Each structure stands twice: as C-alpha cells, then as structure tokens.
Tab-separated table of C-alpha atoms and ligand atoms in Angstrom:
chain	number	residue	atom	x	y	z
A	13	UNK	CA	10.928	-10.986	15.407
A	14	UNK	CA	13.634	-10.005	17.851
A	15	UNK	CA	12.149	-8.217	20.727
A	16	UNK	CA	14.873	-6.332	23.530
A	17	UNK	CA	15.166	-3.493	25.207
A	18	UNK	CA	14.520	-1.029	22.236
A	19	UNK	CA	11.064	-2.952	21.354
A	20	UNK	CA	8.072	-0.490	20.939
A	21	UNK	CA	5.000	-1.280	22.472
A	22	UNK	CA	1.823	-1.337	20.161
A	23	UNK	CA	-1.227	-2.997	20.760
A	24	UNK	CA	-4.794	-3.613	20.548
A	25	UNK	CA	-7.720	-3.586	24.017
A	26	UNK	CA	-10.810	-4.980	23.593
A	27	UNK	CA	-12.887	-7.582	25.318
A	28	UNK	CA	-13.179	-9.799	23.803
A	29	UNK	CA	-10.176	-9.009	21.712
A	30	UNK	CA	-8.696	-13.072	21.217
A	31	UNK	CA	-10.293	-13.136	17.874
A	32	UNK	CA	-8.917	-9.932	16.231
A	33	UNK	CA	-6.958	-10.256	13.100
A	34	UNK	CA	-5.502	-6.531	13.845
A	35	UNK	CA	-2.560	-7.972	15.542
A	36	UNK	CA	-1.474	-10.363	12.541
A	37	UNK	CA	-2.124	-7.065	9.952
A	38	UNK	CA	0.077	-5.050	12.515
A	39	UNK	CA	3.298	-6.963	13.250
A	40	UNK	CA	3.618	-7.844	9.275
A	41	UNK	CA	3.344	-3.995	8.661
A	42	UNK	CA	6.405	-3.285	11.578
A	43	UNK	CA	8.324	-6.414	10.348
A	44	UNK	CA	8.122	-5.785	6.371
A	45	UNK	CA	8.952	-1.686	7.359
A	46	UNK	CA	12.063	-3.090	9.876
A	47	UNK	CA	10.631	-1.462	13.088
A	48	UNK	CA	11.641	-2.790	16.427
A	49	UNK	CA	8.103	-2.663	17.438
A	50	UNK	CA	5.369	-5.027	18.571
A	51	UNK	CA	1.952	-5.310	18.360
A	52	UNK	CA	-0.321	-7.335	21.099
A	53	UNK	CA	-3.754	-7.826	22.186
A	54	UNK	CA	-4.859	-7.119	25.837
A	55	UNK	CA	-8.287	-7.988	26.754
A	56	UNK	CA	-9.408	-4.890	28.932
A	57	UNK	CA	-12.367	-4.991	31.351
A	58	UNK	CA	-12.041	-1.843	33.040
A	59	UNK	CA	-10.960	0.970	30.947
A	60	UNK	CA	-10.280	3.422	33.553
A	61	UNK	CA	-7.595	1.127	34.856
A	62	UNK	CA	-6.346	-0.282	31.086
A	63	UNK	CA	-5.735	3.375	29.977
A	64	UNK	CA	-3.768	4.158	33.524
A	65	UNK	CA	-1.788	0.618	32.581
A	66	UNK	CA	-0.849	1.481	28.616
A	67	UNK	CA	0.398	5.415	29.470
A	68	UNK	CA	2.481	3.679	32.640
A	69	UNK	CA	3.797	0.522	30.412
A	70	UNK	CA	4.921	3.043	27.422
A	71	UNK	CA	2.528	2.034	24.793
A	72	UNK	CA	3.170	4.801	21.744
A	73	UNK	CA	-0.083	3.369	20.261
A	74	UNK	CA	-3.412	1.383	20.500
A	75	UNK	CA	-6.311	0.054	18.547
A	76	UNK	CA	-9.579	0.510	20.580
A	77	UNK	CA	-12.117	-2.228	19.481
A	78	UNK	CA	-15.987	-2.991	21.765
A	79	UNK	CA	-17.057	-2.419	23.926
A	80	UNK	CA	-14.692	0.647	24.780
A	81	UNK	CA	-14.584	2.586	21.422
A	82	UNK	CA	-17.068	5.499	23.412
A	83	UNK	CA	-15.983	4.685	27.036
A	84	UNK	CA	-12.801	5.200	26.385
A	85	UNK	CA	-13.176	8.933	25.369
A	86	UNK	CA	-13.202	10.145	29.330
A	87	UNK	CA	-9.964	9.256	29.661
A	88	UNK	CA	-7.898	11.171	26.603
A	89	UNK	CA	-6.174	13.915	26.961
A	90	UNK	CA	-6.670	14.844	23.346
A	91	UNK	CA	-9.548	13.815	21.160
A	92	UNK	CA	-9.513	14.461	16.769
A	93	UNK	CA	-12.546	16.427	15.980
A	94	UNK	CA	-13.657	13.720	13.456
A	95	UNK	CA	-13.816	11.074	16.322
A	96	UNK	CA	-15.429	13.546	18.600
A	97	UNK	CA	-18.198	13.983	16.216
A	98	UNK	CA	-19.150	10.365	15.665
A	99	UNK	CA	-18.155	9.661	19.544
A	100	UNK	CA	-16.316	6.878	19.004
A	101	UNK	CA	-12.451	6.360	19.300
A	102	UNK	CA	-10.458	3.298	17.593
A	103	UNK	CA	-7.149	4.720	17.667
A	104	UNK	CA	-4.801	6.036	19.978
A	105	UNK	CA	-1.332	7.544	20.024
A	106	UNK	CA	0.312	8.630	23.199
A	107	UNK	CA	3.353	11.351	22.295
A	108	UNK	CA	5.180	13.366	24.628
A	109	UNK	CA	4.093	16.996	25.299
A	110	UNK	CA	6.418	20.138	25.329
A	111	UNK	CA	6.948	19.414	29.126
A	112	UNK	CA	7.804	15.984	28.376
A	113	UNK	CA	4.067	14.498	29.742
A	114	UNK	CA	2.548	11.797	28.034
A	115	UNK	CA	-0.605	12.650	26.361
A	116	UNK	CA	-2.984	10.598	24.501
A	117	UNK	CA	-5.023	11.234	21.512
A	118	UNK	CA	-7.729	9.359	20.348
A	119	UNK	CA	-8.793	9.391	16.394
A	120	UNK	CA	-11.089	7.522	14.612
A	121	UNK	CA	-9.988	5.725	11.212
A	122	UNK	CA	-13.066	3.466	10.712
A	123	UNK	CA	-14.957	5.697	8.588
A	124	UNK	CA	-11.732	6.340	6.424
A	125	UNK	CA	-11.787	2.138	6.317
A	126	UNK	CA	-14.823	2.240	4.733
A	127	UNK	CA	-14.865	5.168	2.518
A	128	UNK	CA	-11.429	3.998	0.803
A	129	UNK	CA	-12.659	1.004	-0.214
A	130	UNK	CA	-15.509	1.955	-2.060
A	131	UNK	CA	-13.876	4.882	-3.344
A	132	UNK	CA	-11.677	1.713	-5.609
A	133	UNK	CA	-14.873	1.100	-7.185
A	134	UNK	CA	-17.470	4.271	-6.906
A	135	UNK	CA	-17.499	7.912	-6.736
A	136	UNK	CA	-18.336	8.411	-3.665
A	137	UNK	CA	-19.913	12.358	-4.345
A	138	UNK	CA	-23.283	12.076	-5.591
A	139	UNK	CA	-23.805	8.111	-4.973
A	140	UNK	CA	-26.890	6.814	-3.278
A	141	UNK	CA	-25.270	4.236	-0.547
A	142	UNK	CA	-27.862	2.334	1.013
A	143	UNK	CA	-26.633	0.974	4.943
A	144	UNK	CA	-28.346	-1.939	6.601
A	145	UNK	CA	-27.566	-1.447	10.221
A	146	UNK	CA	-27.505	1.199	12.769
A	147	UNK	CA	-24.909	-0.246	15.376
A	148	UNK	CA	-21.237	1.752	15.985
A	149	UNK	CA	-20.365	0.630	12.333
A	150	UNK	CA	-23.329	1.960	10.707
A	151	UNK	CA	-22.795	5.333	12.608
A	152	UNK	CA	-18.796	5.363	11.771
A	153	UNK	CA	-19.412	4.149	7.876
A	154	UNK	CA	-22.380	6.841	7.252
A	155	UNK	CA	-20.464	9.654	8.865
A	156	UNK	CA	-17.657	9.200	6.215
A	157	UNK	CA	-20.324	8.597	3.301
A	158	UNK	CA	-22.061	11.893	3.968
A	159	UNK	CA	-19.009	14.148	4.496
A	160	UNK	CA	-17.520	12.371	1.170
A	161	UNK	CA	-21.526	14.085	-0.452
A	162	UNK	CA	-22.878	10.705	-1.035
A	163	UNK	CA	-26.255	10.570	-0.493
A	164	UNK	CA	-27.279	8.150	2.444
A	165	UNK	CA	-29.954	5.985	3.460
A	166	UNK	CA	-30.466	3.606	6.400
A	167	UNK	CA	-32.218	0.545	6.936
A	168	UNK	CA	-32.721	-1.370	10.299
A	169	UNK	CA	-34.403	-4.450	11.840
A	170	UNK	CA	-35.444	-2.111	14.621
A	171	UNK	CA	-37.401	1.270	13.350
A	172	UNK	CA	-36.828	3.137	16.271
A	173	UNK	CA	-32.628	2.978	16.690
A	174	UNK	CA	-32.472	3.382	12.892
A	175	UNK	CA	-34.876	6.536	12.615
A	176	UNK	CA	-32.159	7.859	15.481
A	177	UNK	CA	-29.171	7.105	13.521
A	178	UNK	CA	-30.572	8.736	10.016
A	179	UNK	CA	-31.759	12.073	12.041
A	180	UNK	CA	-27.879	12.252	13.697
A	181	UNK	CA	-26.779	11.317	9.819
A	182	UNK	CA	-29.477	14.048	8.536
A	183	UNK	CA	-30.714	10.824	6.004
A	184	UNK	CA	-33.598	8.715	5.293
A	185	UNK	CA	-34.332	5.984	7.093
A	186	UNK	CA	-35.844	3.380	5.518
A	187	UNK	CA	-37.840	-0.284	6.527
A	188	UNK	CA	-36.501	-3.797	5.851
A	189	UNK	CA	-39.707	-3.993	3.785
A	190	UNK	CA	-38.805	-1.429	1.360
A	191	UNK	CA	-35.498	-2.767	0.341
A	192	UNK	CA	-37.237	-5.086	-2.214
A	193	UNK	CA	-38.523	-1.822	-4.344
A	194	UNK	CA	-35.083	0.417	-3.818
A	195	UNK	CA	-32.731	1.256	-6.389
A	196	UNK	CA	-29.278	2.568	-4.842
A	197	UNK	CA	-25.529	2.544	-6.385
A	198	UNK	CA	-24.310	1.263	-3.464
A	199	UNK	CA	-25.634	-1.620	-0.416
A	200	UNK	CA	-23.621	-2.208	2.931
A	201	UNK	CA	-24.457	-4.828	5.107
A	202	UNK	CA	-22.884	-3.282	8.739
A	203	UNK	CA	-25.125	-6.221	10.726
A	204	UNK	CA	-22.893	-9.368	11.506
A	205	UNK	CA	-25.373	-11.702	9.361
A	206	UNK	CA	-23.592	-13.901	7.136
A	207	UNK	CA	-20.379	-14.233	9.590
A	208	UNK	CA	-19.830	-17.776	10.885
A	209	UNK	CA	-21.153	-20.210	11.617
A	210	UNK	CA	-24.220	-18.495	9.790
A	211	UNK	CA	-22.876	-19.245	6.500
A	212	UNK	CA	-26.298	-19.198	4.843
A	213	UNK	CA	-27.562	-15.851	6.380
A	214	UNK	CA	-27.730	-12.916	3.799
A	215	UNK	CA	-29.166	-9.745	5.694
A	216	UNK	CA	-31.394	-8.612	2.171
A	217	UNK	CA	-33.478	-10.923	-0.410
A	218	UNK	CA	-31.081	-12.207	-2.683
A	219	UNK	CA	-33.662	-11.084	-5.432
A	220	UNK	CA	-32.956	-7.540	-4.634
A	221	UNK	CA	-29.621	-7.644	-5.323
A	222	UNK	CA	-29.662	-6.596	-8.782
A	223	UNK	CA	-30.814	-2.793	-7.833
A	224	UNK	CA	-27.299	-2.407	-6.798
A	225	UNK	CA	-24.085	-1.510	-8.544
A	226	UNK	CA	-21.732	-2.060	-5.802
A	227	UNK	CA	-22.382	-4.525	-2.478
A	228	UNK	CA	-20.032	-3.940	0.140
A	229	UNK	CA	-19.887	-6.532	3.645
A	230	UNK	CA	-18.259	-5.486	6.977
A	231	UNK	CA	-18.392	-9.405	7.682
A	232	UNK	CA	-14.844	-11.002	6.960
A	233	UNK	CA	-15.395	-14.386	7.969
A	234	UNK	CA	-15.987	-15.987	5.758
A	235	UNK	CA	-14.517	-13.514	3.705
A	236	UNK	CA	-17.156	-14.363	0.669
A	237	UNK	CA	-20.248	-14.340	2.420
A	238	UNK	CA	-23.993	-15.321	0.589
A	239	UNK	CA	-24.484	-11.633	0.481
A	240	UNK	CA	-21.092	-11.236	-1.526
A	241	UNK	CA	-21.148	-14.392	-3.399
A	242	UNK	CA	-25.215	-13.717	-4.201
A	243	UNK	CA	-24.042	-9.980	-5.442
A	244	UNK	CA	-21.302	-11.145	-7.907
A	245	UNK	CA	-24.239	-13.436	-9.434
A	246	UNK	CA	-25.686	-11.030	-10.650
A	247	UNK	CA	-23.137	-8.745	-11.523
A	248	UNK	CA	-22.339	-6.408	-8.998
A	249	UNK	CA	-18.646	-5.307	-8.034
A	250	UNK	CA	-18.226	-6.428	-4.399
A	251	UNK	CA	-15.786	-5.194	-1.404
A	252	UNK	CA	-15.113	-7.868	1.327
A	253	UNK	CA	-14.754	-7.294	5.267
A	254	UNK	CA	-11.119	-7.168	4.946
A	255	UNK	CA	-11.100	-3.971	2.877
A	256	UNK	CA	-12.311	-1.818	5.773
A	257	UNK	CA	-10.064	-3.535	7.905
A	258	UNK	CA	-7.358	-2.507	6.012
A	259	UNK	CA	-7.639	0.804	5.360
A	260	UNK	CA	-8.939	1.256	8.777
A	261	UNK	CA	-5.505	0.247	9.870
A	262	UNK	CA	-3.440	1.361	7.237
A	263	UNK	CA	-4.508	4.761	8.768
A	264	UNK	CA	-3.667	4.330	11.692
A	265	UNK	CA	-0.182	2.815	10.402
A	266	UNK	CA	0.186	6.453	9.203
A	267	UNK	CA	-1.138	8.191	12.229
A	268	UNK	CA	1.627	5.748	14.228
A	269	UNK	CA	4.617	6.367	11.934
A	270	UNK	CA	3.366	9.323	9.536
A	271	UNK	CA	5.273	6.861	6.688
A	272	UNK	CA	3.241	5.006	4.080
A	273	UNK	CA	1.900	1.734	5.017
A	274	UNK	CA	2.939	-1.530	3.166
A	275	UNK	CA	-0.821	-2.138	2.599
A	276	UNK	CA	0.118	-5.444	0.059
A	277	UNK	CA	2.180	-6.938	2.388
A	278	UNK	CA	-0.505	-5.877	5.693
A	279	UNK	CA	-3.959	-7.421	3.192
A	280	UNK	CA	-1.565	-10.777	2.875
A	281	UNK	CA	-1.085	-11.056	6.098
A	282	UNK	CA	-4.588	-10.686	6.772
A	283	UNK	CA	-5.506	-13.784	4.416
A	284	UNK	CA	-3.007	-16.141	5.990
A	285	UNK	CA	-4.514	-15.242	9.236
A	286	UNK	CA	-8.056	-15.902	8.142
A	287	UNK	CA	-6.719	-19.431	6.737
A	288	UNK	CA	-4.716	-20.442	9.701
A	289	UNK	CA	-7.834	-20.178	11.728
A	290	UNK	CA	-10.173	-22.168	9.140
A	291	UNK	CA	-7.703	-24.659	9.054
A	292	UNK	CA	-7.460	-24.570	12.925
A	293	UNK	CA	-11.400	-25.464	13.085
B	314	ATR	P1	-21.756	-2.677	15.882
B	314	ATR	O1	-21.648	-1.608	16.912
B	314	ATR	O2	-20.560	-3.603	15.823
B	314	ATR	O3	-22.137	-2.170	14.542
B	314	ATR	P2	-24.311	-3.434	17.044
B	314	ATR	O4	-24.426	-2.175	17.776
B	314	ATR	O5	-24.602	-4.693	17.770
B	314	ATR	O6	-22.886	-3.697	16.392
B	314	ATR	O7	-25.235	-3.301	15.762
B	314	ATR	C1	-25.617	-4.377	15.062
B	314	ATR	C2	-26.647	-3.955	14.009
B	314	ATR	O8	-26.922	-5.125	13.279
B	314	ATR	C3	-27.942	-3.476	14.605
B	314	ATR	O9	-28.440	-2.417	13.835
B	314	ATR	C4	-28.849	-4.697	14.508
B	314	ATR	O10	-30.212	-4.416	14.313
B	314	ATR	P3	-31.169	-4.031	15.544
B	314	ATR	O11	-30.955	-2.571	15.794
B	314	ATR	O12	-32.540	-4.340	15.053
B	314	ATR	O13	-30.750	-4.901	16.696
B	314	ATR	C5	-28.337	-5.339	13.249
B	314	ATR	N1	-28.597	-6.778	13.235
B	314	ATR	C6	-28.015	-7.729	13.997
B	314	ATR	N2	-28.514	-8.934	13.705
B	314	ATR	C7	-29.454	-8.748	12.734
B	314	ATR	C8	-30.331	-9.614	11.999
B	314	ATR	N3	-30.341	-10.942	12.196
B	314	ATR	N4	-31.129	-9.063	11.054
B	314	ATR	C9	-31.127	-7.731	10.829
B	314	ATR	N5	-30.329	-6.855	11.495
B	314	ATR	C10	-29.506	-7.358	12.438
C-alpha cells in the first residue's frame, strides 16, 4: 500500500475499536479494487469532538461501532430514514453539498448484514426467525427481519428489556424457558455467549436445536462456536459471525464507492485476520 498525497481517508471510531476486524475487510476491498484509499481505526471517547476531527481531517467515510452507534446521530447533518427508525448509525459518508460544505450522512447497513446472509439459505417472507437477545444487534437484525415479512420472535435473559424490544418490533416476546418447546425456521443468537474465551458457552440447550432449520451466530470468534458446531450436529444449515460482517460492510463498500464490492476477496481477508490473531495468542 502506497499512501501520498492523493490517499483517501476511511476509517472506523469506536472505543474500544483495537479489536475490529473492519479495518483488515476494508483495506483488502480498496487494495484488490486499486483505490488510493485507506482505512484506520480511531478509538473515539468523545464524539462531539471525533465527528468535529473526521469532517476537519477529510474523512469521505466511517464505520461507527459502540458505544457511539446512537450518540453519534446529534451530530449528522443528514440521517437515512432506515437508520433513523432503528436509531442507530454504523455508517457514515461525508460528500460535498451544492455550496461546496461538507455534510455527513449517517446510514445503517447492519440489518442489511444480517438479512443477506440468511437470505443464502431461507426465504426470508413468511419464516418464523426466533432472536435471542435484545441489545443494539437484536434491535438492528429484527428491524430487517420484519420489513423482509418474516415473522419474528424474541427471547431475552431479562423479561423486561425484551418485552420492550418485541412491542418497538410489533413481535412476541418470548422466555428463555420456552425455547425448549418452540419450533421456528430460523434461531439467532445476538448475545456474545460462545465468543472467547467462553468456548463452551451455547446461549440455548443444545437439545433444542433440532426445532430449527437454520442457526445463525453474530459471534465470530471463534468463528464455529458450540452453538454452530452443536447446530450442524444435528443437521441444521448454519451462518457464522463473519457473514453479517460482511455484508454489513460490503454495503457500506457500495454506499462509499456506489461500485460492487469484491466480497470474495473482503470474506478472505477476514479469515486471515481471525488466524493471525489465534496464532498471535
Ligand atoms: P449489543 O448492543 O452489542 O447487542 P448489548 O446491548 O450488551 O449488546 O446486548 C447484549 C444482549 O445479550 C442482551 O440482551 C443480554 O441480555 P440481558 O438483556 O438479560 O442483559 C444478552 N446476554 C448477554 N450475556 C448473556 C448471557 N450470558 N445469557 C443470556 N443472554 C445474555
């Protein structure tokens, strides 16, 4: 990578953001595509100050990652109705305006992450998708589900903050307990069980597995988690954490360059990062 005068600034904030594979994905995208652009991460505490520092440096665009996918949204010029909606923000692009001002625009292209890669192996319109979770990837994932017509249900360690995401989803919600009797097409895990070092952790009964068609994790390390390895057991088609990392970026590749992103060449690049670091533990 040759970086100069002409260089494009791209990037990632976050905080902690040293552990995000986003930047990896990223630069093998502008490499493979020959852009003369770069993609960093920059650990933001104060977002009011970060956003002042990205429009002043020239950034053209940013991944927003926790804790300032909401807190962000005060300080765009220009906000997608999709993202708006769900209140989050994990993209932005900062374009020129007819009078030549900067303005940033914040989308959201985790709920497209999601709903790409199960629509490889489901029809989305008409499934049942059951969710275990009811953090900001629960909201973003379920938000996609329902406007693709699947029919939604969430489940959550905590009654109360997953009765509050089904009634904003206008879904069931549904206790841990009644997993073990529920038949769906499709189960996500959106907690963070099963990431390291919890290898062993599986967020459902492994006996329960079998009521599903499809098991899909948001966990990507390791990339074949209990819940995945447990699921392919006993026959179900499963989707790793990488997949929604993908296609979450892939769009915003698009939203960056409006071109087609090398999406082989950007999940490759994704595995070698994910083996550097297991061979760096
Ligand atoms: P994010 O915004 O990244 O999705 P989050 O807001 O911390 O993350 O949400 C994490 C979700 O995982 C929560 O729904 C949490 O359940 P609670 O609402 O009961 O806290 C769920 N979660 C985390 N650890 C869990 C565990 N060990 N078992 C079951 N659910 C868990």
């Amino acid at each position: 990578m040759i970086i100069d005068g002409k260089t494009e600034l791209y990037g990632i904030i976050g905080n902690p953001v040293r552990h995000s594979l986003s930047p990896a994905m990223h630069n093998a995208a502008f490499a493979v595509m020959g852009m003369n652009w770069v993609y960093v991460p920059m650990e933001v505490t104060d977002i009011k100050s970060g956003m002042t520092g990205l429009k002043g440096l020239g950034f053209k665009g940013v991944s927003v990652t926790v804790p300032h996918k909401a807190t962000v949204i005060p300080f765009l010029d220009e906000i997608d109705p999709v993202a708006e909606q769900i209140g989050a923000v994990n993209t932005l692009l900062f374009r020129p305006n007819h009078a030549g001002e900067i303005i940033c625009r914040g989308f959201n292209t985790d709920w497209l992450g999601a709903n790409t890669a199960l629509a490889e192996q489901i029809k989305l319109q008409s499934s049942s998708v059951l969710i275990i979770g009811a953090g900001g990837a629960a909201k973003a994932v379920g938000f996609g589900l329902v406007q693709a017509g699947a029919d939604v249900f969430i489940c959550n360690r905590t009654a109360e903050k997953g009765e509050a995401l089904a009634q904003w989803l206008g879904c069931s919600f549904l206790s841990m307990d009644a997993v073990n009797t529920f038949d769906a097409d499709v189960l996500i895990n959106t907690t963070s069980v099963g990431m390291e070092p919890d290898f062993e952790g599986i967020v459902v009964p492994p006996e329960c597995l079998n009521q599903f068609s499809v098991v899909m994790d948001i966990v990507y390390a390791p990339l074949q988690t209990r819940l995945l390895r447990e699921a392919a057991l006993v026959g179900c088609a499963t989707i790793d954490g990488l997949s929604m990392l993908l296609y979450q970026g892939a769009a915003q590749f698009k939203i960056w360059t409006g071109g087609t992103p090398p999406q082989l060449i950007m999940r490759s690049a994704l595995e070698e990062e994910l083996r550097i670091r297991r061979g760096n533990l």
